[in-house]
CSV table of C-alpha atoms in Angstrom, one decimal:
chain,number,residue,atom,x,y,z
A,1,UNK,CA,215.0,87.4,56.7
A,2,UNK,CA,214.1,84.3,58.7
A,3,UNK,CA,214.3,80.9,57.1
A,4,UNK,CA,212.6,77.6,57.9
A,5,UNK,CA,215.1,74.7,58.4
A,6,UNK,CA,214.3,71.3,56.9
A,7,UNK,CA,216.6,68.3,57.1
A,8,UNK,CA,216.4,66.0,54.1
A,9,UNK,CA,217.0,62.3,54.1
A,10,UNK,CA,218.3,62.3,50.5
A,11,UNK,CA,219.7,64.6,47.9
A,12,UNK,CA,216.8,63.6,45.7
A,13,UNK,CA,214.3,65.1,48.2
A,14,UNK,CA,214.9,68.3,46.3
A,15,UNK,CA,213.6,68.5,42.8
A,16,UNK,CA,216.0,68.9,39.8
A,17,UNK,CA,214.6,72.4,39.3
A,18,UNK,CA,215.4,73.4,42.9
A,19,UNK,CA,219.0,72.1,42.5
A,20,UNK,CA,219.4,74.1,39.3
A,21,UNK,CA,218.5,77.3,41.2
A,22,UNK,CA,221.6,76.9,43.5
A,23,UNK,CA,224.8,78.7,42.5
A,24,UNK,CA,227.4,75.9,42.2
A,25,UNK,CA,229.5,77.0,39.3
A,26,UNK,CA,228.7,73.7,37.6
A,27,UNK,CA,230.6,71.8,40.4
A,28,UNK,CA,229.8,68.1,39.6
A,29,UNK,CA,230.0,66.9,43.1
A,30,UNK,CA,227.5,69.2,44.8
A,31,UNK,CA,224.8,68.1,42.4
A,32,UNK,CA,221.7,66.1,42.7
A,33,UNK,CA,223.1,63.7,40.1
A,34,UNK,CA,226.4,62.9,42.0
A,35,UNK,CA,225.0,62.9,45.5
A,36,UNK,CA,221.8,61.2,44.5
A,37,UNK,CA,223.7,58.4,42.7
A,38,UNK,CA,226.1,57.9,45.6
A,39,UNK,CA,223.2,57.7,48.1
A,40,UNK,CA,220.9,55.5,46.0
A,41,UNK,CA,223.7,53.1,45.1
A,42,UNK,CA,224.7,52.5,48.7
A,43,UNK,CA,228.1,54.3,48.6
A,44,UNK,CA,226.8,57.2,50.7
A,45,UNK,CA,224.4,55.4,53.0
A,46,UNK,CA,224.0,54.6,56.7
A,47,UNK,CA,225.6,51.2,56.0
A,48,UNK,CA,228.9,53.0,55.3
A,49,UNK,CA,228.3,55.7,58.0
A,50,UNK,CA,227.0,58.3,55.6
A,51,UNK,CA,223.5,59.2,56.9
A,52,UNK,CA,222.1,62.1,54.8
A,53,UNK,CA,220.8,65.1,56.8
A,54,UNK,CA,221.0,67.7,54.1
A,55,UNK,CA,220.1,71.1,55.6
A,56,UNK,CA,217.7,73.1,53.4
A,57,UNK,CA,216.6,76.7,54.2
A,58,UNK,CA,213.3,77.7,52.8
A,59,UNK,CA,211.7,81.2,52.7
A,60,UNK,CA,208.2,81.8,54.2
A,61,UNK,CA,206.5,81.1,50.9
A,62,UNK,CA,208.2,77.7,50.7
A,63,UNK,CA,210.8,78.5,48.1
A,64,UNK,CA,214.3,77.0,48.5
A,65,UNK,CA,216.8,79.6,49.6
A,66,UNK,CA,219.9,77.5,50.3
A,67,UNK,CA,221.3,74.1,51.0
A,68,UNK,CA,224.1,72.6,53.0
A,69,UNK,CA,225.1,69.0,52.1
A,70,UNK,CA,225.3,67.3,55.5
A,71,UNK,CA,225.9,63.8,56.7
A,72,UNK,CA,225.8,62.2,60.2
A,73,UNK,CA,228.9,60.0,60.6
A,74,UNK,CA,229.9,57.2,63.0
A,75,UNK,CA,233.4,56.9,61.6
A,76,UNK,CA,235.7,58.9,59.3
A,77,UNK,CA,236.4,56.5,56.5
A,78,UNK,CA,236.0,58.3,53.1
A,79,UNK,CA,235.7,61.9,54.2
A,80,UNK,CA,239.5,62.8,54.2
A,81,UNK,CA,239.0,64.9,57.4
A,82,UNK,CA,242.5,63.9,58.7
A,83,UNK,CA,241.1,63.4,62.2
A,84,UNK,CA,242.6,59.9,62.8
A,85,UNK,CA,244.0,60.9,66.3
A,86,UNK,CA,241.0,62.9,67.4
A,87,UNK,CA,238.7,60.1,68.6
A,88,UNK,CA,241.3,58.9,71.2
A,89,UNK,CA,241.8,62.4,72.4
A,90,UNK,CA,238.0,62.7,73.0
A,91,UNK,CA,238.0,59.4,74.8
A,92,UNK,CA,240.8,60.4,77.1
A,93,UNK,CA,238.7,63.5,78.0
A,94,UNK,CA,235.8,61.2,78.8
A,95,UNK,CA,233.8,62.3,75.7
A,96,UNK,CA,232.5,60.6,72.6
A,97,UNK,CA,233.9,61.7,69.2
A,98,UNK,CA,231.1,60.1,67.2
A,99,UNK,CA,228.7,61.0,65.9
A,100,UNK,CA,230.1,63.9,64.0
A,101,UNK,CA,228.4,66.0,61.3
A,102,UNK,CA,230.2,66.4,58.0
A,103,UNK,CA,229.6,68.8,55.1
A,104,UNK,CA,231.6,67.2,52.4
A,105,UNK,CA,231.4,64.9,49.4
A,106,UNK,CA,231.6,61.2,50.0
A,107,UNK,CA,235.0,59.7,49.0
A,108,UNK,CA,235.9,62.9,47.2
A,109,UNK,CA,238.5,65.3,48.6
A,110,UNK,CA,237.9,68.0,46.0
A,111,UNK,CA,237.6,71.7,47.1
A,112,UNK,CA,234.3,73.3,46.1
A,113,UNK,CA,231.2,75.1,47.3
A,114,UNK,CA,229.5,73.8,50.4
A,115,UNK,CA,227.2,76.7,51.4
A,116,UNK,CA,224.9,76.5,48.4
A,117,UNK,CA,222.7,79.6,47.9
A,118,UNK,CA,220.1,80.4,45.3
A,119,UNK,CA,221.5,82.7,42.7
A,120,UNK,CA,219.5,85.7,43.9
A,121,UNK,CA,219.9,85.0,47.6
A,122,UNK,CA,220.8,87.8,50.0
A,123,UNK,CA,224.2,88.1,51.7
A,124,UNK,CA,222.6,86.8,54.9
A,125,UNK,CA,221.8,83.4,53.5
A,126,UNK,CA,225.2,81.7,53.9
A,127,UNK,CA,225.7,82.9,57.5
A,128,UNK,CA,222.2,81.5,58.2
A,129,UNK,CA,223.3,78.1,56.8
A,130,UNK,CA,226.3,78.2,59.1
A,131,UNK,CA,224.2,79.0,62.2
A,132,UNK,CA,221.7,76.4,61.3
A,133,UNK,CA,224.4,73.7,60.9
A,134,UNK,CA,225.7,74.6,64.4
A,135,UNK,CA,222.3,74.3,65.9
A,136,UNK,CA,221.7,70.9,64.2
A,137,UNK,CA,225.1,69.7,65.5
A,138,UNK,CA,224.0,70.6,69.0
A,139,UNK,CA,220.6,68.9,68.7
A,140,UNK,CA,222.3,65.8,67.4
A,141,UNK,CA,224.8,65.8,70.3
A,142,UNK,CA,227.5,65.7,67.7
A,143,UNK,CA,231.1,66.3,68.8
A,144,UNK,CA,231.7,68.6,65.8
A,145,UNK,CA,230.5,69.9,62.5
A,146,UNK,CA,233.2,69.6,59.9
A,147,UNK,CA,232.9,71.6,56.7
A,148,UNK,CA,235.5,70.0,54.5
A,149,UNK,CA,237.4,71.3,51.5
A,150,UNK,CA,235.7,74.6,51.2
A,151,UNK,CA,236.4,77.2,48.5
A,152,UNK,CA,238.0,80.6,49.1
A,153,UNK,CA,234.8,82.5,49.3
A,154,UNK,CA,233.4,80.3,52.1
A,155,UNK,CA,236.7,80.2,53.9
A,156,UNK,CA,236.3,83.8,55.1
A,157,UNK,CA,232.6,83.3,56.1
A,158,UNK,CA,233.4,80.2,58.2
A,159,UNK,CA,236.3,82.0,59.9
A,160,UNK,CA,234.1,85.0,60.6
A,161,UNK,CA,231.6,82.6,62.2
A,162,UNK,CA,234.3,81.4,64.6
A,163,UNK,CA,235.1,78.0,63.1
A,164,UNK,CA,238.6,76.6,63.3
A,165,UNK,CA,240.3,76.7,59.9
A,166,UNK,CA,242.7,73.9,59.0
A,167,UNK,CA,245.1,74.1,56.1
A,168,UNK,CA,246.0,71.2,53.9
A,169,UNK,CA,248.1,70.9,50.7
A,170,UNK,CA,247.1,69.4,47.4
A,171,UNK,CA,248.9,69.5,44.0
A,172,UNK,CA,247.0,71.4,41.3
A,173,UNK,CA,247.8,72.2,37.7
A,174,UNK,CA,247.2,75.9,36.9
A,175,UNK,CA,246.5,77.1,33.3
A,176,UNK,CA,248.7,80.1,32.6
A,177,UNK,CA,247.3,80.7,29.2
A,178,UNK,CA,249.0,77.8,27.4
A,179,UNK,CA,248.2,77.3,23.7
A,180,UNK,CA,248.5,73.5,23.9
A,181,UNK,CA,250.4,70.8,25.8
A,182,UNK,CA,253.6,71.5,23.9
A,183,UNK,CA,253.5,75.1,25.0
A,184,UNK,CA,253.1,74.0,28.6
A,185,UNK,CA,256.0,71.6,28.3
A,186,UNK,CA,258.2,74.3,26.9
A,187,UNK,CA,258.1,76.0,30.3
A,188,UNK,CA,260.0,73.0,31.8
A,189,UNK,CA,263.7,72.7,32.3
A,190,UNK,CA,265.4,70.6,29.6
A,191,UNK,CA,265.9,67.5,31.7
A,192,UNK,CA,262.4,67.5,33.1
A,193,UNK,CA,260.9,68.1,29.6
A,194,UNK,CA,262.9,65.1,28.2
A,195,UNK,CA,261.5,62.9,31.0
A,196,UNK,CA,257.9,63.7,30.2
A,197,UNK,CA,258.5,63.1,26.5
A,198,UNK,CA,260.2,59.8,27.3
A,199,UNK,CA,257.1,58.7,29.3
A,200,UNK,CA,254.8,59.7,26.4
A,201,UNK,CA,257.0,57.9,23.9
A,202,UNK,CA,256.8,54.7,25.9
A,203,UNK,CA,253.0,54.8,25.7
A,204,UNK,CA,253.0,55.5,22.0
A,205,UNK,CA,255.5,52.7,21.3
A,206,UNK,CA,253.2,50.3,23.3
A,207,UNK,CA,250.7,50.6,20.4
A,208,UNK,CA,247.9,51.9,22.6
A,209,UNK,CA,245.1,54.1,21.3
A,210,UNK,CA,244.1,56.9,23.6
A,211,UNK,CA,240.5,58.3,23.6
A,212,UNK,CA,238.5,60.9,25.5
A,213,UNK,CA,234.9,60.2,26.2
A,214,UNK,CA,232.3,62.1,28.2
A,215,UNK,CA,229.9,60.4,30.5
A,216,UNK,CA,227.0,60.3,28.0
A,217,UNK,CA,229.4,58.9,25.4
A,218,UNK,CA,230.1,55.7,27.3
A,219,UNK,CA,227.8,52.8,26.5
A,220,UNK,CA,226.6,50.1,28.9
A,221,UNK,CA,229.0,47.5,27.5
A,222,UNK,CA,232.1,49.7,28.4
A,223,UNK,CA,231.3,50.5,32.0
A,224,UNK,CA,232.2,47.1,33.5
A,225,UNK,CA,235.7,47.4,32.2
A,226,UNK,CA,236.1,51.0,33.5
A,227,UNK,CA,234.6,49.9,36.9
A,228,UNK,CA,237.1,47.0,37.0
A,229,UNK,CA,240.0,49.4,36.5
A,230,UNK,CA,238.7,51.6,39.4
A,231,UNK,CA,237.9,48.7,41.7
A,232,UNK,CA,241.2,46.8,41.1
A,233,UNK,CA,243.3,49.8,42.0
A,234,UNK,CA,241.5,50.2,45.4
A,235,UNK,CA,241.7,46.5,46.2
A,236,UNK,CA,245.4,46.3,45.2
A,237,UNK,CA,246.2,48.8,48.0
A,238,UNK,CA,243.9,47.3,50.5
A,239,UNK,CA,241.2,50.0,50.2
A,240,UNK,CA,237.5,49.6,49.8
A,241,UNK,CA,236.0,50.6,46.4
A,242,UNK,CA,232.9,52.2,47.7
A,243,UNK,CA,231.3,53.1,44.3
A,244,UNK,CA,229.5,50.2,42.7
A,245,UNK,CA,229.1,49.7,38.9
A,246,UNK,CA,225.5,51.1,39.0
A,247,UNK,CA,226.8,54.4,40.5
A,248,UNK,CA,229.1,55.0,37.5
A,249,UNK,CA,226.5,53.9,34.9
A,250,UNK,CA,224.0,56.3,36.4
A,251,UNK,CA,226.2,59.3,37.2
A,252,UNK,CA,227.9,59.1,33.8
A,253,UNK,CA,224.6,59.4,31.9
A,254,UNK,CA,223.2,62.0,34.2
A,255,UNK,CA,226.2,64.3,34.4
A,256,UNK,CA,227.0,63.9,30.7
A,257,UNK,CA,229.8,66.2,29.7
A,258,UNK,CA,230.6,66.9,33.4
A,259,UNK,CA,232.2,63.5,33.5
A,260,UNK,CA,235.4,63.0,31.4
A,261,UNK,CA,237.1,59.6,31.0
A,262,UNK,CA,240.5,59.1,29.3
A,263,UNK,CA,240.7,55.5,28.0
A,264,UNK,CA,243.6,53.5,26.6
A,265,UNK,CA,242.7,50.8,24.1
A,266,UNK,CA,244.7,47.8,22.8
A,267,UNK,CA,243.1,46.7,19.7
A,268,UNK,CA,239.4,46.7,20.7
A,269,UNK,CA,240.0,46.2,24.4
A,270,UNK,CA,239.9,49.0,27.0
A,271,UNK,CA,243.0,48.3,29.1
A,272,UNK,CA,243.3,51.3,31.3
A,273,UNK,CA,241.2,54.4,32.2
A,274,UNK,CA,241.2,57.6,34.3
A,275,UNK,CA,237.8,58.9,35.4
A,276,UNK,CA,237.6,62.7,35.9
A,277,UNK,CA,234.8,65.2,36.4
A,278,UNK,CA,234.6,68.9,35.5
A,279,UNK,CA,232.9,72.1,36.5
A,280,UNK,CA,232.6,75.3,34.5
A,281,UNK,CA,236.3,76.0,35.1
A,282,UNK,CA,238.0,73.1,36.8
A,283,UNK,CA,238.9,69.5,35.9
A,284,UNK,CA,239.0,67.0,38.7
A,285,UNK,CA,240.9,63.7,38.5
A,286,UNK,CA,239.4,60.9,40.6
A,287,UNK,CA,240.0,57.3,39.6
A,288,UNK,CA,242.7,55.4,37.7
A,289,UNK,CA,243.2,51.8,36.9
A,290,UNK,CA,244.9,49.5,34.4
A,291,UNK,CA,244.8,45.9,33.2
A,292,UNK,CA,248.4,46.1,31.9
A,293,UNK,CA,251.8,47.1,33.0
A,294,UNK,CA,252.9,49.9,30.7
A,295,UNK,CA,255.6,52.4,31.7
A,296,UNK,CA,254.3,56.0,31.7
A,297,UNK,CA,250.7,55.0,31.1
A,298,UNK,CA,249.5,56.1,34.6
A,299,UNK,CA,251.1,59.6,34.0
A,300,UNK,CA,249.7,59.8,30.5
A,301,UNK,CA,246.1,59.0,31.4
A,302,UNK,CA,245.9,60.6,34.8
A,303,UNK,CA,247.9,63.8,34.1
A,304,UNK,CA,249.0,64.6,30.6
A,305,UNK,CA,245.6,63.8,28.9
A,306,UNK,CA,243.9,65.9,31.6
A,307,UNK,CA,246.2,68.9,31.1
A,308,UNK,CA,245.7,68.7,27.3
A,309,UNK,CA,241.9,68.6,27.8
A,310,UNK,CA,242.0,71.5,30.3
A,311,UNK,CA,243.9,73.6,27.8
A,312,UNK,CA,241.7,72.7,24.8
A,313,UNK,CA,238.6,73.5,26.8
A,314,UNK,CA,239.7,76.7,28.5
A,315,UNK,CA,239.7,75.4,32.0
A,316,UNK,CA,241.7,77.2,34.6
A,317,UNK,CA,242.8,74.4,36.8
A,318,UNK,CA,243.2,70.6,37.0
A,319,UNK,CA,243.0,69.2,40.5
A,320,UNK,CA,244.2,65.6,40.3
A,321,UNK,CA,243.2,64.4,43.8
A,322,UNK,CA,244.8,64.4,47.2
A,323,UNK,CA,248.4,63.7,48.0
A,324,UNK,CA,251.0,62.7,45.4
A,325,UNK,CA,254.4,64.5,45.5
A,326,UNK,CA,255.2,62.8,42.2
A,327,UNK,CA,252.8,65.3,40.6
A,328,UNK,CA,255.4,68.0,41.1
A,329,UNK,CA,257.6,66.7,38.3
A,330,UNK,CA,254.5,66.9,36.0
A,331,UNK,CA,253.9,70.6,36.7
A,332,UNK,CA,251.3,70.3,39.5
A,333,UNK,CA,251.9,73.0,42.1
A,334,UNK,CA,251.4,72.9,45.9
A,335,UNK,CA,248.1,74.7,46.7
A,336,UNK,CA,246.4,75.3,50.1
A,337,UNK,CA,243.1,73.6,50.8
A,338,UNK,CA,240.9,74.5,53.7
A,339,UNK,CA,238.5,72.8,56.0
A,340,UNK,CA,236.5,74.3,58.9
A,341,UNK,CA,235.6,72.8,62.3
A,342,UNK,CA,233.0,73.7,64.9
A,343,UNK,CA,233.8,71.9,68.1
A,344,UNK,CA,231.0,71.4,70.7
A,345,UNK,CA,233.1,71.0,73.8
A,346,UNK,CA,235.0,74.2,74.8
A,347,UNK,CA,237.9,72.2,76.3
A,348,UNK,CA,238.4,70.2,73.1
A,349,UNK,CA,238.0,73.3,71.0
A,350,UNK,CA,240.9,75.0,72.8
A,351,UNK,CA,243.1,71.9,72.5
A,352,UNK,CA,242.3,71.6,68.8
A,353,UNK,CA,242.9,75.3,68.2
A,354,UNK,CA,246.4,74.9,69.7
A,355,UNK,CA,247.1,71.8,67.6
A,356,UNK,CA,245.9,73.4,64.4
A,357,UNK,CA,248.0,76.5,65.0
A,358,UNK,CA,251.2,74.4,65.5
A,359,UNK,CA,250.3,72.1,62.6
A,360,UNK,CA,249.8,75.0,60.3
A,361,UNK,CA,253.4,76.2,60.5
A,362,UNK,CA,254.6,72.7,59.5
A,363,UNK,CA,252.0,72.6,56.6
A,364,UNK,CA,253.2,75.9,55.3
A,365,UNK,CA,256.8,74.8,55.5
A,366,UNK,CA,255.9,71.7,53.6
A,367,UNK,CA,254.2,73.6,50.8
A,368,UNK,CA,257.1,76.0,50.5
A,369,UNK,CA,259.6,73.1,50.3
A,370,UNK,CA,257.5,71.3,47.6
A,371,UNK,CA,257.4,74.5,45.5
A,372,UNK,CA,261.2,74.3,45.3
A,373,UNK,CA,261.0,71.1,43.4
A,374,UNK,CA,258.8,72.3,40.5
A,375,UNK,CA,260.1,71.5,37.0
A,376,UNK,CA,259.8,74.9,35.5
A,377,UNK,CA,262.8,76.9,34.1
A,378,UNK,CA,264.0,79.7,36.2
A,379,UNK,CA,262.5,83.1,35.3
């Protein structure tokens, strides 16, 4: 089947009904709500080098068949592509690295679907999306098309299409059928279990009240405090808090129960929070911040509350964001992530293929070494 290619200037160019036809597994990030709010609020806009060029495939009768989130980028801030050293390499070869095309979620390094197909689409649809993206990259004179943080099913399709696959490591919590948080903690060695309990006891003794709210349970008066927590954490470490207050107010209401926020209260004041999202099966930790210095509070809100929520709601995983070796002691296991790269210039493609091959051995060694530090009792 042949498809008509249409490049969209905004996620909202597709109707809500068309988005609902796409098989996303309830992923909150590849949604009209999340991408639309990010684009309309200015977080994912040309001003921050996120120019939307979402690639839609339509059938002859005009029906949407598939979608590939796509952005034209003039720098790499916020896409977590780990390509910091690549622009100088292009420059030494007499080439321009930017613009590049990115299929990823702005400021969100969470693995998920990228090749979005209608639920009843044929097997040829996703390869057609890949081929169309390569053609668009050529027409835009982009150095590359980067399909970032793809899921396992798409990993194989992108490899079959000849893209370079690059491995990364994140730390994910895996639900192994735990009855509750105490059941999970019982799998730890005694000293590691005592450390977790000590951290939780410090929070309890601080007199804080912990609460879980979904996006549609957060009123307008509460959002400024939650946004302050998010913003202050970024500015404290010299980073740019890209999402404005209006983004969270909108996306919380529109995503509803697909946003999960853990809040610590002192009396009637929200003093710390952790903003998460969820799909049908996975919880995603994204943003943490606090007005107070309380030992153990970061771990309680960002990890332990999320684990408890995942168990209670039958979720299979909790992905608490990129990096963070300190997550090992909390039961988060090293897991491979994958990103795929189509490189326009044959010389640079060969050089990158060699680099990725050598890097991969080190990444695998790192993952294996991290797994030796997990807190679980020996079998």
